[in-house]
Amino acid sequence: MSRILVVSHDLVRRRMAGPGIRHYELARELRSAGHEVTLSAPGGSDLDLGDLAVVDQDPATLRRACDGHDVVLTQGWSLRDFPFLRDADRPLVIDLYDPFQLEALVAMSHHEMPDRVAGHDACLAVLLEQLRQGDYFLCASEKQRDYWLGMLTAAGRLNPRTYDADPTLRRLIEVVPFGLPTTPPERRGPAARGVIPGIGPDDFVVLWGGGMYDWLDPETLVRGVALAAPRVERLRVVLHAARHPNRAVAEMGAAAATRRLAGELGLTGRHVFFNDAWVPYLDRGDWLLDADVGVTTHRLHVETQFAFRTRVLDYLWTGLPVLCTRGDALADEVSRRGLGLTVEPDDPAAVAAALVALADPERRAAMAGRVREYAATLTWDRVAAPLLGFCAAPEPAPDLAARPPVAAAPPPPVPAGRTLARLGARARQEYREGGPLALGRGAARWLRRGTERISRRRGAGPAA
């Protein structure tokens, strides 16, 4: 068995988002397979992890942990934050399930172009560093795998050595989707019905089971509710609207816009309800068990094409029929397998028609059986099989083993008056606290200040 260090760039706590959940679950699967596993996360963890070791992410502690392990699995900003994670004698597994650079394109689309370009360039530099230095890559779907194969080709990782090792390139990059627990959800306490005023035991409850991010489209859902409510009087839509568990991450515009729209349409407290507390991971089953349908809607853009909506996995886990927008990998499965209903983007009338159709209990019951059957194929022990196989006999990628590791991508130009160390530390802090959006804003700010200093020295005045 191997000694494996799982480095999460996101929180792994009672209240956590997708990246933290994924690394928590993968670490548990690796430990269940008999490996010696250490999980590293910002601030450690407040979860009861049994015999799974947990360490904080201060550099000294993480370096000691790294030196005692055979494999490192990580994602996000970690390589730039902790460059010692890259060791030629220690295979590096890079998790690419979340194409954060595509999320940043959407999240920053309403900002000034210099901010957007700086944010994109920063995300791309981090991503290219991972692609050049990883020994084994994970992604969430076959569609994602095609995308990442193109990126790996551009990064020089599809070459005669990696081809000879495995002509299918599965030895380089494999699909490890987001998974589901092997046991069904159990109720721990009341959630929506009888707790939120206006939601009763006999109401038709539709749950938006994750955050309201700018790359999603809860507003079209609300407009669809307005059209469906006269035909389905007991329709109750619950949206999780809490701030991200990392309090430094600002609330996205979609959340505020959805609240405003629901109020303007007179739906708030009658047909649309907002839960303002982030649901602890282990308590999410209570909300799912109180629902009749799970919903997610999004607009049509490049992030959609390669997304893997983790909230849909929770719906499947509970046997809930799914109402979702077409365009991503899981929506394709919903349509193909009859797990619910799919609608075109930006179509409130289609959303309304789907809500009316799903209000029929007999129709939902027929879908629920198919949902549970498909969910059984997506448990964590099944989806993690390729990772478990790699870790049973870890080895460096053949092209990296044949030459010295490729140097990391050069950092962005350093504005006058700031050392590289200070800039790097600030950039890492921006990313950890606010993600790609905050990083882009910070990068643009630093570059503008540097340009202004240069202009003043030349007597040109402030930069335009």
Short mmCIF file of C-alpha atoms in Angstrom, two decimals:
data_model
loop_
_atom_site.label_atom_id
_atom_site.label_comp_id
_atom_site.label_asym_id
_atom_site.label_seq_id
_atom_site.Cartn_x
_atom_site.Cartn_y
_atom_site.Cartn_z
CA MET A 1 0.00 0.00 0.00
CA SER A 2 1.06 3.60 -0.63
CA ARG A 3 1.40 6.62 1.62
CA ILE A 4 -0.76 9.30 0.02
CA LEU A 5 -0.99 13.01 0.77
CA VAL A 6 -4.27 14.65 -0.38
CA VAL A 7 -3.90 18.44 -0.51
CA SER A 8 -7.20 20.34 -0.73
CA HIS A 9 -7.00 24.02 -1.64
CA ASP A 10 -10.54 24.48 -0.26
CA LEU A 11 -11.99 24.08 3.23
CA VAL A 12 -12.70 20.54 4.49
CA ARG A 13 -15.10 21.28 7.31
CA ARG A 14 -18.72 20.68 8.31
CA ARG A 15 -19.70 23.46 5.93
CA MET A 16 -17.78 23.01 2.71
CA ALA A 17 -18.15 23.33 -1.05
CA GLY A 18 -17.48 20.91 -3.92
CA PRO A 19 -13.65 20.82 -4.01
CA GLY A 20 -13.41 20.18 -0.27
CA ILE A 21 -16.12 17.51 -0.42
CA ARG A 22 -14.38 15.74 -3.29
CA HIS A 23 -10.99 15.57 -1.59
CA TYR A 24 -12.59 14.50 1.68
CA GLU A 25 -14.38 11.62 -0.04
CA LEU A 26 -11.41 10.56 -2.18
CA ALA A 27 -9.17 10.56 0.90
CA ARG A 28 -11.68 8.31 2.68
CA GLU A 29 -11.82 5.90 -0.28
CA LEU A 30 -8.04 5.69 -0.41
CA ARG A 31 -7.92 4.98 3.31
CA SER A 32 -10.63 2.32 3.00
CA ALA A 33 -8.50 0.62 0.34
CA GLY A 34 -5.74 0.23 2.93
CA HIS A 35 -3.49 3.14 2.00
CA GLU A 36 -1.92 5.39 4.61
CA VAL A 37 -3.59 8.74 3.90
CA THR A 38 -3.04 12.26 5.18
CA LEU A 39 -5.51 15.02 4.27
CA SER A 40 -4.23 18.60 4.26
CA ALA A 41 -6.71 21.49 4.21
CA PRO A 42 -6.67 25.18 5.18
CA GLY A 43 -7.24 25.36 8.92
CA GLY A 44 -7.34 21.58 9.28
CA SER A 45 -10.85 20.13 9.74
CA ASP A 46 -13.66 20.06 12.30
CA LEU A 47 -15.02 16.75 10.94
CA ASP A 48 -14.65 13.42 12.73
CA LEU A 49 -12.33 11.69 10.27
CA GLY A 50 -11.62 8.54 12.25
CA ASP A 51 -8.17 7.18 11.46
CA LEU A 52 -7.65 9.60 8.57
CA ALA A 53 -4.77 11.93 9.50
CA VAL A 54 -5.33 15.67 8.98
CA VAL A 55 -2.76 18.47 8.85
CA ASP A 56 -3.00 22.22 8.38
CA GLN A 57 -1.43 23.96 5.42
CA ASP A 58 1.32 26.05 6.92
CA PRO A 59 4.39 25.40 4.73
CA ALA A 60 6.55 23.77 7.43
CA THR A 61 3.85 21.28 8.46
CA LEU A 62 2.92 20.46 4.88
CA ARG A 63 6.55 19.99 3.85
CA ARG A 64 7.10 17.48 6.64
CA ALA A 65 3.94 15.65 5.62
CA CYS A 66 4.98 15.66 1.98
CA ASP A 67 8.39 14.16 2.75
CA GLY A 68 6.72 11.18 4.42
CA HIS A 69 4.45 10.20 1.51
CA ASP A 70 4.78 8.35 -1.80
CA VAL A 71 2.02 10.11 -3.77
CA VAL A 72 0.58 13.64 -3.70
CA LEU A 73 -2.94 14.39 -4.97
CA THR A 74 -3.96 18.02 -5.35
CA GLN A 75 -5.87 20.63 -7.35
CA GLY A 76 -6.15 24.38 -7.81
CA TRP A 77 -3.49 26.78 -6.57
CA SER A 78 -1.50 24.31 -4.47
CA LEU A 79 1.57 23.89 -6.69
CA ARG A 80 2.20 27.61 -6.82
CA ASP A 81 1.50 27.92 -3.12
CA PHE A 82 3.70 24.98 -2.12
CA PRO A 83 6.23 24.27 -4.91
CA PHE A 84 7.87 21.50 -2.88
CA LEU A 85 4.85 19.31 -3.66
CA ARG A 86 6.44 18.69 -7.04
CA ASP A 87 9.16 16.07 -6.52
CA ALA A 88 10.60 13.92 -9.31
CA ASP A 89 10.68 10.90 -6.98
CA ARG A 90 7.07 11.31 -5.82
CA PRO A 91 4.25 10.89 -8.40
CA LEU A 92 1.92 13.87 -8.54
CA VAL A 93 -1.81 13.35 -9.21
CA ILE A 94 -3.63 16.47 -10.48
CA ASP A 95 -7.40 16.64 -10.14
CA LEU A 96 -8.88 18.57 -13.09
CA TYR A 97 -12.56 17.89 -12.33
CA ASP A 98 -13.26 21.62 -11.88
CA PRO A 99 -12.18 23.73 -14.89
CA PHE A 100 -11.94 26.87 -12.79
CA GLN A 101 -10.55 28.97 -15.62
CA LEU A 102 -13.89 28.58 -17.45
CA GLU A 103 -15.82 29.57 -14.33
CA ALA A 104 -13.64 32.69 -14.09
CA LEU A 105 -14.57 33.70 -17.66
CA VAL A 106 -18.21 33.82 -16.60
CA ALA A 107 -17.69 35.20 -13.10
CA MET A 108 -15.63 38.14 -14.39
CA SER A 109 -17.64 38.85 -17.54
CA HIS A 110 -19.16 42.04 -16.07
CA HIS A 111 -15.82 43.55 -15.04
CA GLU A 112 -13.43 45.81 -16.92
CA MET A 113 -11.40 44.11 -19.64
CA PRO A 114 -7.99 44.64 -17.95
CA ASP A 115 -9.28 42.86 -14.84
CA ARG A 116 -10.73 40.04 -16.92
CA VAL A 117 -7.55 39.51 -18.94
CA ALA A 118 -5.35 39.58 -15.84
CA GLY A 119 -7.58 37.09 -14.03
CA HIS A 120 -7.67 34.74 -17.01
CA ASP A 121 -3.91 34.90 -17.49
CA ALA A 122 -3.33 34.12 -13.81
CA CYS A 123 -5.67 31.11 -13.91
CA LEU A 124 -4.11 29.86 -17.13
CA ALA A 125 -0.58 30.12 -15.71
CA VAL A 126 -1.58 28.02 -12.71
CA LEU A 127 -3.31 25.47 -14.93
CA LEU A 128 -0.39 25.12 -17.37
CA GLU A 129 1.97 24.54 -14.48
CA GLN A 130 -0.20 21.62 -13.36
CA LEU A 131 -0.43 20.16 -16.87
CA ARG A 132 3.34 20.29 -17.30
CA GLN A 133 4.20 18.73 -13.97
CA GLY A 134 1.51 16.13 -13.21
CA ASP A 135 2.14 12.41 -13.53
CA TYR A 136 -1.52 11.35 -13.55
CA PHE A 137 -4.64 13.44 -14.13
CA LEU A 138 -8.26 13.04 -13.08
CA CYS A 139 -11.34 14.59 -14.71
CA ALA A 140 -15.09 14.25 -14.25
CA SER A 141 -16.45 13.04 -17.60
CA GLU A 142 -15.46 11.77 -21.03
CA LYS A 143 -16.39 15.16 -22.44
CA GLN A 144 -14.00 16.82 -20.00
CA ARG A 145 -11.34 14.28 -20.88
CA ASP A 146 -11.46 15.32 -24.54
CA TYR A 147 -11.01 18.94 -23.47
CA TRP A 148 -8.07 18.15 -21.19
CA LEU A 149 -6.42 15.94 -23.82
CA GLY A 150 -6.30 19.01 -26.04
CA MET A 151 -4.76 21.07 -23.25
CA LEU A 152 -2.25 18.31 -22.47
CA THR A 153 -1.30 18.17 -26.14
CA ALA A 154 -0.61 21.90 -26.16
CA ALA A 155 1.44 21.50 -22.97
CA GLY A 156 3.62 18.85 -24.64
CA ARG A 157 2.37 15.92 -22.57
CA LEU A 158 1.03 13.84 -25.46
CA ASN A 159 4.30 12.61 -26.88
CA PRO A 160 5.98 9.36 -27.97
CA ARG A 161 6.81 8.33 -24.39
CA THR A 162 3.30 8.76 -22.99
CA TYR A 163 1.84 7.15 -26.12
CA ASP A 164 4.10 4.10 -25.88
CA ALA A 165 3.20 3.67 -22.20
CA ASP A 166 -0.50 3.49 -23.15
CA PRO A 167 -1.84 4.28 -26.65
CA THR A 168 -5.23 5.14 -25.13
CA LEU A 169 -3.60 7.73 -22.80
CA ARG A 170 -5.70 6.35 -19.91
CA ARG A 171 -2.44 5.97 -18.03
CA LEU A 172 -2.05 9.75 -18.30
CA ILE A 173 -5.62 10.99 -17.73
CA GLU A 174 -8.66 9.05 -16.57
CA VAL A 175 -12.28 9.81 -15.67
CA VAL A 176 -13.04 9.90 -11.93
CA PRO A 177 -16.43 11.64 -11.58
CA PHE A 178 -17.86 13.15 -8.45
CA GLY A 179 -19.40 10.26 -6.55
CA LEU A 180 -22.17 9.26 -4.15
CA PRO A 181 -22.20 7.58 -0.75
CA THR A 182 -22.88 3.85 -0.82
CA THR A 183 -25.68 4.18 1.76
CA PRO A 184 -28.90 6.16 1.16
CA PRO A 185 -29.49 9.42 3.04
CA GLU A 186 -30.88 9.24 6.55
CA ARG A 187 -32.95 11.94 8.18
CA ARG A 188 -31.17 13.69 11.07
CA GLY A 189 -33.80 16.32 11.72
CA PRO A 190 -36.38 18.63 10.13
CA ALA A 191 -35.29 20.84 7.23
CA ALA A 192 -37.85 22.62 5.01
CA ARG A 193 -41.30 21.09 5.60
CA GLY A 194 -42.82 22.44 8.77
CA VAL A 195 -39.71 24.52 9.44
CA ILE A 196 -39.79 27.22 6.78
CA PRO A 197 -43.05 29.16 7.17
CA GLY A 198 -45.27 28.47 4.17
CA ILE A 199 -43.96 24.97 3.36
CA GLY A 200 -46.23 22.18 4.58
CA PRO A 201 -46.22 18.39 4.51
CA ASP A 202 -48.40 18.12 1.39
CA ASP A 203 -46.69 20.77 -0.73
CA PHE A 204 -44.81 20.04 -3.97
CA VAL A 205 -41.23 20.96 -3.01
CA VAL A 206 -38.55 21.65 -5.63
CA LEU A 207 -35.01 22.08 -4.27
CA TRP A 208 -32.13 24.14 -5.68
CA GLY A 209 -29.49 22.13 -3.83
CA GLY A 210 -26.33 24.24 -4.11
CA GLY A 211 -25.00 27.77 -4.23
CA MET A 212 -26.25 30.42 -6.64
CA TYR A 213 -23.20 31.10 -8.76
CA ASP A 214 -22.91 33.48 -11.69
CA TRP A 215 -22.35 30.65 -14.18
CA LEU A 216 -25.80 29.29 -13.24
CA ASP A 217 -29.22 30.79 -13.97
CA PRO A 218 -31.64 30.72 -11.02
CA GLU A 219 -33.49 33.72 -12.47
CA THR A 220 -34.96 31.66 -15.32
CA LEU A 221 -36.15 29.15 -12.73
CA VAL A 222 -37.92 31.91 -10.78
CA ARG A 223 -39.59 33.22 -13.94
CA GLY A 224 -40.74 29.68 -14.68
CA VAL A 225 -42.20 29.40 -11.18
CA ALA A 226 -44.23 32.56 -11.81
CA LEU A 227 -45.76 30.92 -14.90
CA ALA A 228 -46.37 27.54 -13.24
CA ALA A 229 -47.72 28.69 -9.87
CA PRO A 230 -51.29 29.44 -11.09
CA ARG A 231 -51.53 25.81 -12.26
CA VAL A 232 -49.71 24.22 -9.30
CA GLU A 233 -50.90 26.06 -6.21
CA ARG A 234 -48.81 23.92 -3.84
CA LEU A 235 -45.58 24.57 -5.74
CA ARG A 236 -42.77 25.53 -3.34
CA VAL A 237 -39.25 26.16 -4.64
CA VAL A 238 -36.44 26.30 -2.07
CA LEU A 239 -33.11 27.85 -3.06
CA HIS A 240 -29.98 27.60 -0.94
CA ALA A 241 -28.84 31.20 -0.90
CA ALA A 242 -26.19 31.36 1.83
CA ARG A 243 -22.76 32.88 1.46
CA HIS A 244 -19.91 30.53 0.60
CA PRO A 245 -18.51 28.89 3.78
CA ASN A 246 -15.26 30.77 3.16
CA ARG A 247 -16.51 34.14 4.39
CA ALA A 248 -13.89 35.99 2.36
CA VAL A 249 -15.64 34.92 -0.86
CA ALA A 250 -18.03 37.67 -1.89
CA GLU A 251 -21.66 36.91 -2.69
CA MET A 252 -22.09 36.58 -6.43
CA GLY A 253 -24.46 38.74 -8.42
CA ALA A 254 -26.78 35.85 -9.27
CA ALA A 255 -27.89 35.47 -5.67
CA ALA A 256 -28.86 39.11 -5.20
CA ALA A 257 -30.53 39.28 -8.63
CA THR A 258 -32.62 36.19 -7.91
CA ARG A 259 -33.80 37.52 -4.57
CA ARG A 260 -34.75 40.79 -6.21
CA LEU A 261 -36.63 39.11 -9.05
CA ALA A 262 -38.59 36.82 -6.72
CA GLY A 263 -39.64 39.85 -4.70
CA GLU A 264 -40.67 41.84 -7.74
CA LEU A 265 -42.81 38.94 -8.98
CA GLY A 266 -44.49 38.56 -5.58
CA LEU A 267 -43.19 35.01 -5.15
CA THR A 268 -41.02 35.32 -2.05
CA GLY A 269 -42.58 33.54 0.90
CA ARG A 270 -45.41 32.16 -1.27
CA HIS A 271 -43.80 30.00 -3.96
CA VAL A 272 -40.09 30.84 -3.68
CA PHE A 273 -38.16 30.46 -0.43
CA PHE A 274 -34.50 31.20 0.38
CA ASN A 275 -32.45 29.23 2.90
CA ASP A 276 -29.86 31.63 4.29
CA ALA A 277 -27.65 29.13 6.16
CA TRP A 278 -25.03 26.99 4.41
CA VAL A 279 -26.11 23.40 4.99
CA PRO A 280 -23.47 21.21 6.69
CA TYR A 281 -22.34 18.42 4.39
CA LEU A 282 -23.51 15.63 6.68
CA ASP A 283 -26.95 17.28 7.13
CA ARG A 284 -27.77 17.78 3.47
CA GLY A 285 -29.85 14.60 3.39
CA ASP A 286 -32.57 16.27 5.50
CA TRP A 287 -33.15 18.89 2.79
CA LEU A 288 -33.05 16.34 -0.01
CA LEU A 289 -35.51 14.04 1.75
CA ASP A 290 -37.93 16.95 2.13
CA ALA A 291 -37.93 17.56 -1.64
CA ASP A 292 -39.90 16.02 -4.49
CA VAL A 293 -37.67 17.26 -7.34
CA GLY A 294 -34.11 18.60 -7.63
CA VAL A 295 -33.46 21.49 -10.01
CA THR A 296 -30.54 23.32 -11.59
CA THR A 297 -30.65 25.79 -14.49
CA HIS A 298 -27.83 27.50 -16.37
CA ARG A 299 -27.19 29.68 -19.37
CA LEU A 300 -25.48 28.50 -22.54
CA HIS A 301 -21.75 29.25 -22.46
CA VAL A 302 -18.44 27.39 -22.54
CA GLU A 303 -18.45 26.58 -18.81
CA THR A 304 -21.72 24.68 -19.31
CA GLN A 305 -20.24 22.39 -21.95
CA PHE A 306 -17.62 20.98 -19.60
CA ALA A 307 -19.41 21.26 -16.25
CA PHE A 308 -20.21 18.35 -13.95
CA ARG A 309 -22.95 19.64 -11.64
CA THR A 310 -22.22 18.10 -8.27
CA ARG A 311 -25.63 19.13 -6.89
CA VAL A 312 -27.26 16.78 -9.41
CA LEU A 313 -25.35 13.89 -7.82
CA ASP A 314 -27.10 14.64 -4.52
CA TYR A 315 -30.47 14.52 -6.27
CA LEU A 316 -29.61 11.13 -7.72
CA TRP A 317 -28.42 9.90 -4.31
CA THR A 318 -31.88 10.65 -2.87
CA GLY A 319 -33.82 9.24 -5.82
CA LEU A 320 -35.15 12.66 -6.82
CA PRO A 321 -36.25 13.30 -10.41
CA VAL A 322 -34.12 16.06 -11.92
CA LEU A 323 -35.20 19.23 -13.72
CA CYS A 324 -32.20 20.80 -15.45
CA THR A 325 -31.04 22.80 -18.42
CA ARG A 326 -29.60 20.93 -21.39
CA GLY A 327 -25.94 21.21 -22.31
CA ASP A 328 -23.72 19.47 -19.73
CA ALA A 329 -22.73 15.85 -19.21
CA LEU A 330 -25.20 15.06 -16.46
CA ALA A 331 -28.07 16.74 -18.31
CA ASP A 332 -27.34 14.37 -21.19
CA GLU A 333 -27.73 11.42 -18.81
CA VAL A 334 -30.97 12.83 -17.38
CA SER A 335 -32.43 13.04 -20.87
CA ARG A 336 -31.08 9.72 -22.16
CA ARG A 337 -32.02 7.65 -19.10
CA GLY A 338 -35.34 9.30 -18.28
CA LEU A 339 -34.14 10.58 -14.89
CA GLY A 340 -36.22 13.75 -15.11
CA LEU A 341 -36.84 16.53 -17.60
CA THR A 342 -34.42 18.81 -19.43
CA VAL A 343 -35.18 22.25 -20.89
CA GLU A 344 -33.50 24.68 -23.24
CA PRO A 345 -31.49 27.55 -21.71
CA ASP A 346 -33.24 30.88 -20.99
CA ASP A 347 -36.73 29.42 -21.47
CA PRO A 348 -39.05 30.16 -18.50
CA ALA A 349 -42.06 28.71 -20.35
CA ALA A 350 -40.25 25.37 -20.74
CA VAL A 351 -39.32 25.44 -17.05
CA ALA A 352 -42.97 26.09 -16.15
CA ALA A 353 -44.18 23.21 -18.33
CA ALA A 354 -41.63 20.88 -16.72
CA LEU A 355 -42.71 21.93 -13.22
CA VAL A 356 -46.35 21.25 -14.06
CA ALA A 357 -45.46 17.83 -15.49
CA LEU A 358 -43.34 16.87 -12.49
CA ALA A 359 -46.12 17.83 -10.08
CA ASP A 360 -47.71 14.48 -11.04
CA PRO A 361 -46.72 11.99 -8.26
CA GLU A 362 -47.10 8.95 -10.53
CA ARG A 363 -44.75 10.41 -13.11
CA ARG A 364 -42.19 11.22 -10.42
CA ALA A 365 -42.43 7.69 -8.99
CA ALA A 366 -41.64 6.15 -12.37
CA MET A 367 -38.59 8.40 -12.75
CA ALA A 368 -37.40 7.75 -9.19
CA GLY A 369 -36.86 4.05 -9.89
CA ARG A 370 -34.60 4.85 -12.84
CA VAL A 371 -32.78 7.48 -10.79
CA ARG A 372 -31.92 5.01 -8.03
CA GLU A 373 -30.75 2.41 -10.54
CA TYR A 374 -28.37 4.87 -12.18
CA ALA A 375 -27.18 6.27 -8.83
CA ALA A 376 -25.96 2.81 -7.82
CA THR A 377 -23.31 3.04 -10.57
CA LEU A 378 -21.88 6.32 -9.23
CA THR A 379 -20.86 5.46 -5.67
CA TRP A 380 -17.47 6.73 -4.53
CA ASP A 381 -15.99 3.24 -4.35
CA ARG A 382 -16.86 2.70 -8.02
CA VAL A 383 -15.91 6.07 -9.51
CA ALA A 384 -12.60 6.19 -7.60
CA ALA A 385 -11.43 2.84 -9.03
CA PRO A 386 -8.94 4.37 -11.53
CA LEU A 387 -7.33 6.44 -8.77
CA LEU A 388 -7.15 3.40 -6.50
CA GLY A 389 -5.51 1.46 -9.32
CA PHE A 390 -2.88 4.12 -9.86
CA CYS A 391 -2.10 4.44 -6.16
CA ALA A 392 -1.72 0.67 -5.82
CA ALA A 393 1.36 0.91 -8.08
CA PRO A 394 2.25 4.61 -8.43
CA GLU A 395 4.94 5.63 -10.86
CA PRO A 396 6.01 8.86 -12.56
CA ALA A 397 4.79 9.68 -16.04
CA PRO A 398 7.24 8.21 -18.57
CA ASP A 399 8.04 11.55 -20.20
CA LEU A 400 8.77 13.22 -16.86
CA ALA A 401 10.86 10.29 -15.68
CA ALA A 402 13.02 10.62 -18.81
CA ARG A 403 13.97 14.25 -18.25
CA PRO A 404 14.19 16.82 -15.47
CA PRO A 405 10.84 18.30 -14.43
CA VAL A 406 9.68 21.14 -16.65
CA ALA A 407 10.16 24.50 -14.98
CA ALA A 408 7.05 26.21 -13.72
CA ALA A 409 5.49 28.88 -15.93
CA PRO A 410 7.04 32.30 -15.26
CA PRO A 411 5.04 34.54 -12.96
CA PRO A 412 3.36 37.70 -14.26
CA PRO A 413 5.55 40.82 -14.47
CA VAL A 414 6.33 42.20 -11.04
CA PRO A 415 5.27 45.85 -10.57
CA ALA A 416 8.04 48.21 -9.51
CA GLY A 417 8.63 48.33 -5.78
CA ARG A 418 7.36 44.81 -5.02
CA THR A 419 9.55 41.76 -4.62
CA LEU A 420 8.53 38.49 -6.23
CA ALA A 421 8.08 36.89 -2.83
CA ARG A 422 5.65 39.60 -1.67
CA LEU A 423 3.68 39.43 -4.91
CA GLY A 424 3.45 35.65 -4.80
CA ALA A 425 2.28 35.64 -1.20
CA ARG A 426 -0.39 38.25 -1.94
CA ALA A 427 -1.58 36.38 -5.04
CA ARG A 428 -1.92 33.13 -3.12
CA GLN A 429 -3.88 34.90 -0.40
CA GLU A 430 -6.20 36.50 -2.97
CA TYR A 431 -6.92 33.11 -4.57
CA ARG A 432 -7.45 31.23 -1.30
CA GLU A 433 -9.83 33.86 0.06
CA GLY A 434 -11.76 34.81 -3.03
CA GLY A 435 -11.03 32.37 -5.84
CA PRO A 436 -10.40 33.31 -9.49
CA LEU A 437 -12.52 36.46 -9.30
CA ALA A 438 -10.51 37.98 -6.46
CA LEU A 439 -7.26 36.86 -8.05
CA GLY A 440 -8.15 38.59 -11.31
CA ARG A 441 -9.03 41.83 -9.56
CA GLY A 442 -5.79 41.74 -7.58
CA ALA A 443 -3.65 40.95 -10.61
CA ALA A 444 -5.18 43.79 -12.61
CA ARG A 445 -4.69 46.19 -9.69
CA TRP A 446 -1.01 45.26 -9.32
CA LEU A 447 -0.35 45.61 -13.05
CA ARG A 448 -2.06 49.01 -13.24
CA ARG A 449 -0.07 50.33 -10.29
CA GLY A 450 3.16 49.12 -11.85
CA THR A 451 2.27 50.77 -15.15
CA GLU A 452 1.44 54.05 -13.37
CA ARG A 453 4.80 54.06 -11.59
CA ILE A 454 6.64 53.52 -14.85
CA SER A 455 4.61 56.27 -16.53
CA ARG A 456 5.33 58.74 -13.74
CA ARG A 457 9.04 58.04 -13.97
CA ARG A 458 8.88 58.83 -17.68
CA GLY A 459 6.90 61.98 -17.00
CA ALA A 460 3.82 60.71 -18.76
CA GLY A 461 1.43 61.00 -15.82
CA PRO A 462 -0.94 58.26 -14.65
CA ALA A 463 -1.74 55.47 -17.04
CA ALA A 464 -5.12 55.69 -18.78
#
